[in-house]
């Protein structure tokens, strides 16, 4: 009887196909999730911003920028957090530790969701909210629309990039704390013990 080595070429090929199928499914899921999140947040933004005051538009704009920065921090924190810390916390039955471990086990997906899906959607929507705000400001104060949009776009880009730079630095230095707070928040929101 011929013994088959567990890592022969057929087994490797099968494993690659399984991995490829999982990747394709993940890509489809994340694309659908991005579409849904973008649709819902865009509808919220359009509903709140259209016909509202400039102050409300500024608040919505700042919320989108802040969400992008926050989720970028979470995505970075998940990739650099120390699993040993959360194993120790889980052994002591500290709430949120088990969820943090589950997040760490799929850190590439969590990071992709936080940085790419939420971060990019918030970036796009903050630009869209900025254009709507620019139109409102230009109409209200009889200013040049192109100039107002140029200033607002520059502000949004600078604030987002600067905020993400600071956020990444904080996330790298405080990764365990950020991941723990995120996991604990998820536990409280879902009302499930982790």
mmCIF file of C-alpha atoms in Angstrom:
data_model
loop_
_atom_site.group_PDB
_atom_site.id
_atom_site.type_symbol
_atom_site.label_atom_id
_atom_site.label_comp_id
_atom_site.label_asym_id
_atom_site.label_seq_id
_atom_site.Cartn_x
_atom_site.Cartn_y
_atom_site.Cartn_z
ATOM 1 C CA UNK A 1 0.000 0.000 0.000
ATOM 2 C CA UNK A 2 1.383 3.346 -1.052
ATOM 3 C CA UNK A 3 1.592 6.009 1.631
ATOM 4 C CA UNK A 4 0.524 9.481 0.620
ATOM 5 C CA UNK A 5 2.373 12.307 2.188
ATOM 6 C CA UNK A 6 -0.052 14.880 3.684
ATOM 7 C CA UNK A 7 1.602 17.640 1.712
ATOM 8 C CA UNK A 8 1.658 16.085 -1.728
ATOM 9 C CA UNK A 9 0.893 18.264 -4.753
ATOM 10 C CA UNK A 10 -2.802 17.276 -4.951
ATOM 11 C CA UNK A 11 -3.370 18.174 -1.293
ATOM 12 C CA UNK A 12 -1.592 21.500 -1.776
ATOM 13 C CA UNK A 13 -3.719 22.214 -4.846
ATOM 14 C CA UNK A 14 -6.936 21.350 -2.964
ATOM 15 C CA UNK A 15 -5.913 23.581 -0.053
ATOM 16 C CA UNK A 16 -5.210 26.458 -2.447
ATOM 17 C CA UNK A 17 -8.652 26.034 -4.031
ATOM 18 C CA UNK A 18 -10.363 26.022 -0.629
ATOM 19 C CA UNK A 19 -8.401 29.130 0.372
ATOM 20 C CA UNK A 20 -9.234 30.799 -2.952
ATOM 21 C CA UNK A 21 -12.953 30.033 -2.497
ATOM 22 C CA UNK A 22 -12.889 31.536 0.995
ATOM 23 C CA UNK A 23 -11.161 34.641 -0.369
ATOM 24 C CA UNK A 24 -13.744 35.027 -3.146
ATOM 25 C CA UNK A 25 -16.601 34.674 -0.644
ATOM 26 C CA UNK A 26 -14.955 37.227 1.670
ATOM 27 C CA UNK A 27 -14.475 39.684 -1.211
ATOM 28 C CA UNK A 28 -18.137 39.325 -2.194
ATOM 29 C CA UNK A 29 -19.280 39.789 1.420
ATOM 30 C CA UNK A 30 -17.110 42.856 1.985
ATOM 31 C CA UNK A 31 -18.244 44.408 -1.300
ATOM 32 C CA UNK A 32 -21.892 43.889 -0.406
ATOM 33 C CA UNK A 33 -21.257 45.251 3.084
ATOM 34 C CA UNK A 34 -19.522 48.336 1.644
ATOM 35 C CA UNK A 35 -22.454 48.954 -0.699
ATOM 36 C CA UNK A 36 -25.011 48.573 2.102
ATOM 37 C CA UNK A 37 -23.090 50.754 4.563
ATOM 38 C CA UNK A 38 -22.483 53.402 1.921
ATOM 39 C CA UNK A 39 -26.148 53.378 0.894
ATOM 40 C CA UNK A 40 -27.453 53.691 4.474
ATOM 41 C CA UNK A 41 -24.972 56.386 5.528
ATOM 42 C CA UNK A 42 -25.451 58.305 2.287
ATOM 43 C CA UNK A 43 -29.218 58.234 2.732
ATOM 44 C CA UNK A 44 -28.778 59.448 6.327
ATOM 45 C CA UNK A 45 -26.415 62.197 5.196
ATOM 46 C CA UNK A 46 -28.689 63.365 2.379
ATOM 47 C CA UNK A 47 -31.729 63.367 4.649
ATOM 48 C CA UNK A 48 -30.032 65.323 7.431
ATOM 49 C CA UNK A 49 -27.914 67.709 5.346
ATOM 50 C CA UNK A 50 -30.365 68.668 2.594
ATOM 51 C CA UNK A 51 -32.475 71.581 3.729
ATOM 52 C CA UNK A 52 -30.670 71.934 7.049
ATOM 53 C CA UNK A 53 -28.542 74.767 8.384
ATOM 54 C CA UNK A 54 -24.820 75.057 7.749
ATOM 55 C CA UNK A 55 -24.153 74.140 11.403
ATOM 56 C CA UNK A 56 -25.966 70.792 11.046
ATOM 57 C CA UNK A 57 -24.046 70.114 7.824
ATOM 58 C CA UNK A 58 -20.756 70.853 9.589
ATOM 59 C CA UNK A 59 -21.693 68.480 12.427
ATOM 60 C CA UNK A 60 -22.548 65.682 9.958
ATOM 61 C CA UNK A 61 -19.291 66.321 8.115
ATOM 62 C CA UNK A 62 -17.269 66.170 11.340
ATOM 63 C CA UNK A 63 -19.052 62.966 12.401
ATOM 64 C CA UNK A 64 -18.040 61.268 9.133
ATOM 65 C CA UNK A 65 -14.438 62.444 9.472
ATOM 66 C CA UNK A 66 -14.316 61.337 13.115
ATOM 67 C CA UNK A 67 -15.804 57.909 12.293
ATOM 68 C CA UNK A 68 -13.206 57.407 9.556
ATOM 69 C CA UNK A 69 -10.388 58.269 11.970
ATOM 70 C CA UNK A 70 -11.834 56.126 14.778
ATOM 71 C CA UNK A 71 -12.262 53.014 12.642
ATOM 72 C CA UNK A 72 -8.824 53.525 11.110
ATOM 73 C CA UNK A 73 -7.429 53.464 14.663
ATOM 74 C CA UNK A 74 -9.353 50.278 15.459
ATOM 75 C CA UNK A 75 -8.119 48.617 12.257
ATOM 76 C CA UNK A 76 -4.496 49.435 13.096
ATOM 77 C CA UNK A 77 -4.913 48.409 16.750
ATOM 78 C CA UNK A 78 -6.263 44.986 15.768
ATOM 79 C CA UNK A 79 -3.250 44.308 13.558
ATOM 80 C CA UNK A 80 -0.650 45.137 16.232
ATOM 81 C CA UNK A 81 -2.364 44.093 19.503
ATOM 82 C CA UNK A 82 -0.756 41.404 21.654
ATOM 83 C CA UNK A 83 -2.772 38.187 21.767
ATOM 84 C CA UNK A 84 -1.073 37.068 25.002
ATOM 85 C CA UNK A 85 -2.598 39.991 26.895
ATOM 86 C CA UNK A 86 -6.104 38.954 25.847
ATOM 87 C CA UNK A 87 -5.461 35.266 26.597
ATOM 88 C CA UNK A 88 -4.539 36.325 30.117
ATOM 89 C CA UNK A 89 -7.636 38.535 30.392
ATOM 90 C CA UNK A 90 -9.876 35.752 29.051
ATOM 91 C CA UNK A 91 -8.471 33.362 31.661
ATOM 92 C CA UNK A 92 -9.543 35.894 34.318
ATOM 93 C CA UNK A 93 -12.989 36.095 32.623
ATOM 94 C CA UNK A 94 -12.701 39.824 31.938
ATOM 95 C CA UNK A 95 -15.595 40.975 29.780
ATOM 96 C CA UNK A 96 -14.603 41.687 26.184
ATOM 97 C CA UNK A 97 -11.424 39.572 26.247
ATOM 98 C CA UNK A 98 -12.908 36.595 24.380
ATOM 99 C CA UNK A 99 -14.385 38.870 21.728
ATOM 100 C CA UNK A 100 -11.004 40.597 21.383
ATOM 101 C CA UNK A 101 -9.418 37.171 20.805
ATOM 102 C CA UNK A 102 -12.006 36.398 18.114
ATOM 103 C CA UNK A 103 -11.223 39.740 16.471
ATOM 104 C CA UNK A 104 -7.498 38.966 16.615
ATOM 105 C CA UNK A 105 -8.033 35.555 15.019
ATOM 106 C CA UNK A 106 -9.503 37.269 11.958
ATOM 107 C CA UNK A 107 -7.431 40.452 12.155
ATOM 108 C CA UNK A 108 -7.012 40.789 8.398
ATOM 109 C CA UNK A 109 -10.784 40.813 7.893
ATOM 110 C CA UNK A 110 -11.394 43.152 10.836
ATOM 111 C CA UNK A 111 -8.660 45.499 9.630
ATOM 112 C CA UNK A 112 -10.029 45.402 6.083
ATOM 113 C CA UNK A 113 -13.524 46.189 7.323
ATOM 114 C CA UNK A 114 -12.432 49.017 9.637
ATOM 115 C CA UNK A 115 -9.809 50.638 7.398
ATOM 116 C CA UNK A 116 -11.156 49.956 3.939
ATOM 117 C CA UNK A 117 -14.913 49.691 4.265
ATOM 118 C CA UNK A 118 -15.788 52.108 7.070
ATOM 119 C CA UNK A 119 -12.774 54.367 6.546
ATOM 120 C CA UNK A 120 -13.230 54.716 2.794
ATOM 121 C CA UNK A 121 -17.013 55.044 2.969
ATOM 122 C CA UNK A 122 -16.670 57.799 5.571
ATOM 123 C CA UNK A 123 -14.047 59.507 3.403
ATOM 124 C CA UNK A 124 -16.327 59.471 0.370
ATOM 125 C CA UNK A 125 -19.343 60.619 2.367
ATOM 126 C CA UNK A 126 -17.406 63.412 4.053
ATOM 127 C CA UNK A 127 -16.477 64.661 0.585
ATOM 128 C CA UNK A 128 -20.101 64.470 -0.487
ATOM 129 C CA UNK A 129 -21.253 66.267 2.669
ATOM 130 C CA UNK A 130 -18.544 68.880 2.031
ATOM 131 C CA UNK A 131 -19.905 69.611 -1.455
ATOM 132 C CA UNK A 132 -23.438 69.985 -0.064
ATOM 133 C CA UNK A 133 -22.127 72.231 2.703
ATOM 134 C CA UNK A 134 -20.147 74.267 0.165
ATOM 135 C CA UNK A 135 -23.277 74.818 -1.891
ATOM 136 C CA UNK A 136 -25.202 75.956 1.200
ATOM 137 C CA UNK A 137 -22.428 78.343 2.294
ATOM 138 C CA UNK A 138 -21.978 79.780 -1.212
ATOM 139 C CA UNK A 139 -25.719 80.391 -1.559
ATOM 140 C CA UNK A 140 -26.175 81.816 1.925
ATOM 141 C CA UNK A 141 -23.274 84.267 1.760
ATOM 142 C CA UNK A 142 -23.202 84.884 -2.032
ATOM 143 C CA UNK A 143 -19.678 83.474 -2.377
ATOM 144 C CA UNK A 144 -17.927 81.821 -5.303
ATOM 145 C CA UNK A 145 -18.967 78.126 -5.211
ATOM 146 C CA UNK A 146 -15.705 76.858 -6.747
ATOM 147 C CA UNK A 147 -13.618 78.723 -4.171
ATOM 148 C CA UNK A 148 -15.793 77.558 -1.248
ATOM 149 C CA UNK A 149 -15.596 73.938 -2.439
ATOM 150 C CA UNK A 150 -11.830 74.217 -2.890
ATOM 151 C CA UNK A 151 -11.368 75.485 0.684
ATOM 152 C CA UNK A 152 -13.744 72.878 2.120
ATOM 153 C CA UNK A 153 -12.152 70.005 0.174
ATOM 154 C CA UNK A 154 -8.710 71.080 1.389
ATOM 155 C CA UNK A 155 -9.977 71.306 4.976
ATOM 156 C CA UNK A 156 -11.594 67.859 4.789
ATOM 157 C CA UNK A 157 -8.460 66.277 3.285
ATOM 158 C CA UNK A 158 -6.116 67.928 5.795
ATOM 159 C CA UNK A 159 -8.291 67.123 8.786
ATOM 160 C CA UNK A 160 -8.794 63.501 7.685
ATOM 161 C CA UNK A 161 -5.142 62.849 6.843
ATOM 162 C CA UNK A 162 -3.850 64.624 9.962
ATOM 163 C CA UNK A 163 -6.407 62.871 12.151
ATOM 164 C CA UNK A 164 -5.554 59.461 10.709
ATOM 165 C CA UNK A 165 -1.821 60.110 11.181
ATOM 166 C CA UNK A 166 -2.365 60.948 14.853
ATOM 167 C CA UNK A 167 -4.827 58.049 15.177
ATOM 168 C CA UNK A 168 -2.360 55.536 13.738
ATOM 169 C CA UNK A 169 0.332 56.666 16.169
ATOM 170 C CA UNK A 170 -2.066 56.346 19.116
ATOM 171 C CA UNK A 171 -3.321 52.971 17.833
ATOM 172 C CA UNK A 172 0.199 51.547 17.598
ATOM 173 C CA UNK A 173 1.136 52.741 21.094
ATOM 174 C CA UNK A 174 -2.198 51.882 22.765
ATOM 175 C CA UNK A 175 -3.303 48.937 20.598
ATOM 176 C CA UNK A 176 -4.293 46.613 23.449
ATOM 177 C CA UNK A 177 -6.354 49.301 25.182
ATOM 178 C CA UNK A 178 -8.125 50.333 21.966
ATOM 179 C CA UNK A 179 -8.898 46.735 21.005
ATOM 180 C CA UNK A 180 -10.164 45.993 24.513
ATOM 181 C CA UNK A 181 -12.472 49.044 24.521
ATOM 182 C CA UNK A 182 -13.770 48.134 21.047
ATOM 183 C CA UNK A 183 -14.397 44.499 22.023
ATOM 184 C CA UNK A 184 -16.061 45.512 25.282
ATOM 185 C CA UNK A 185 -18.271 48.007 23.417
ATOM 186 C CA UNK A 186 -19.273 45.286 20.935
ATOM 187 C CA UNK A 187 -20.175 43.046 23.865
ATOM 188 C CA UNK A 188 -22.350 45.736 25.445
ATOM 189 C CA UNK A 189 -24.041 46.581 22.129
ATOM 190 C CA UNK A 190 -24.824 42.950 21.297
ATOM 191 C CA UNK A 191 -25.839 42.107 24.894
ATOM 192 C CA UNK A 192 -23.883 38.867 24.738
ATOM 193 C CA UNK A 193 -21.289 37.664 27.149
ATOM 194 C CA UNK A 194 -18.007 37.028 25.407
#
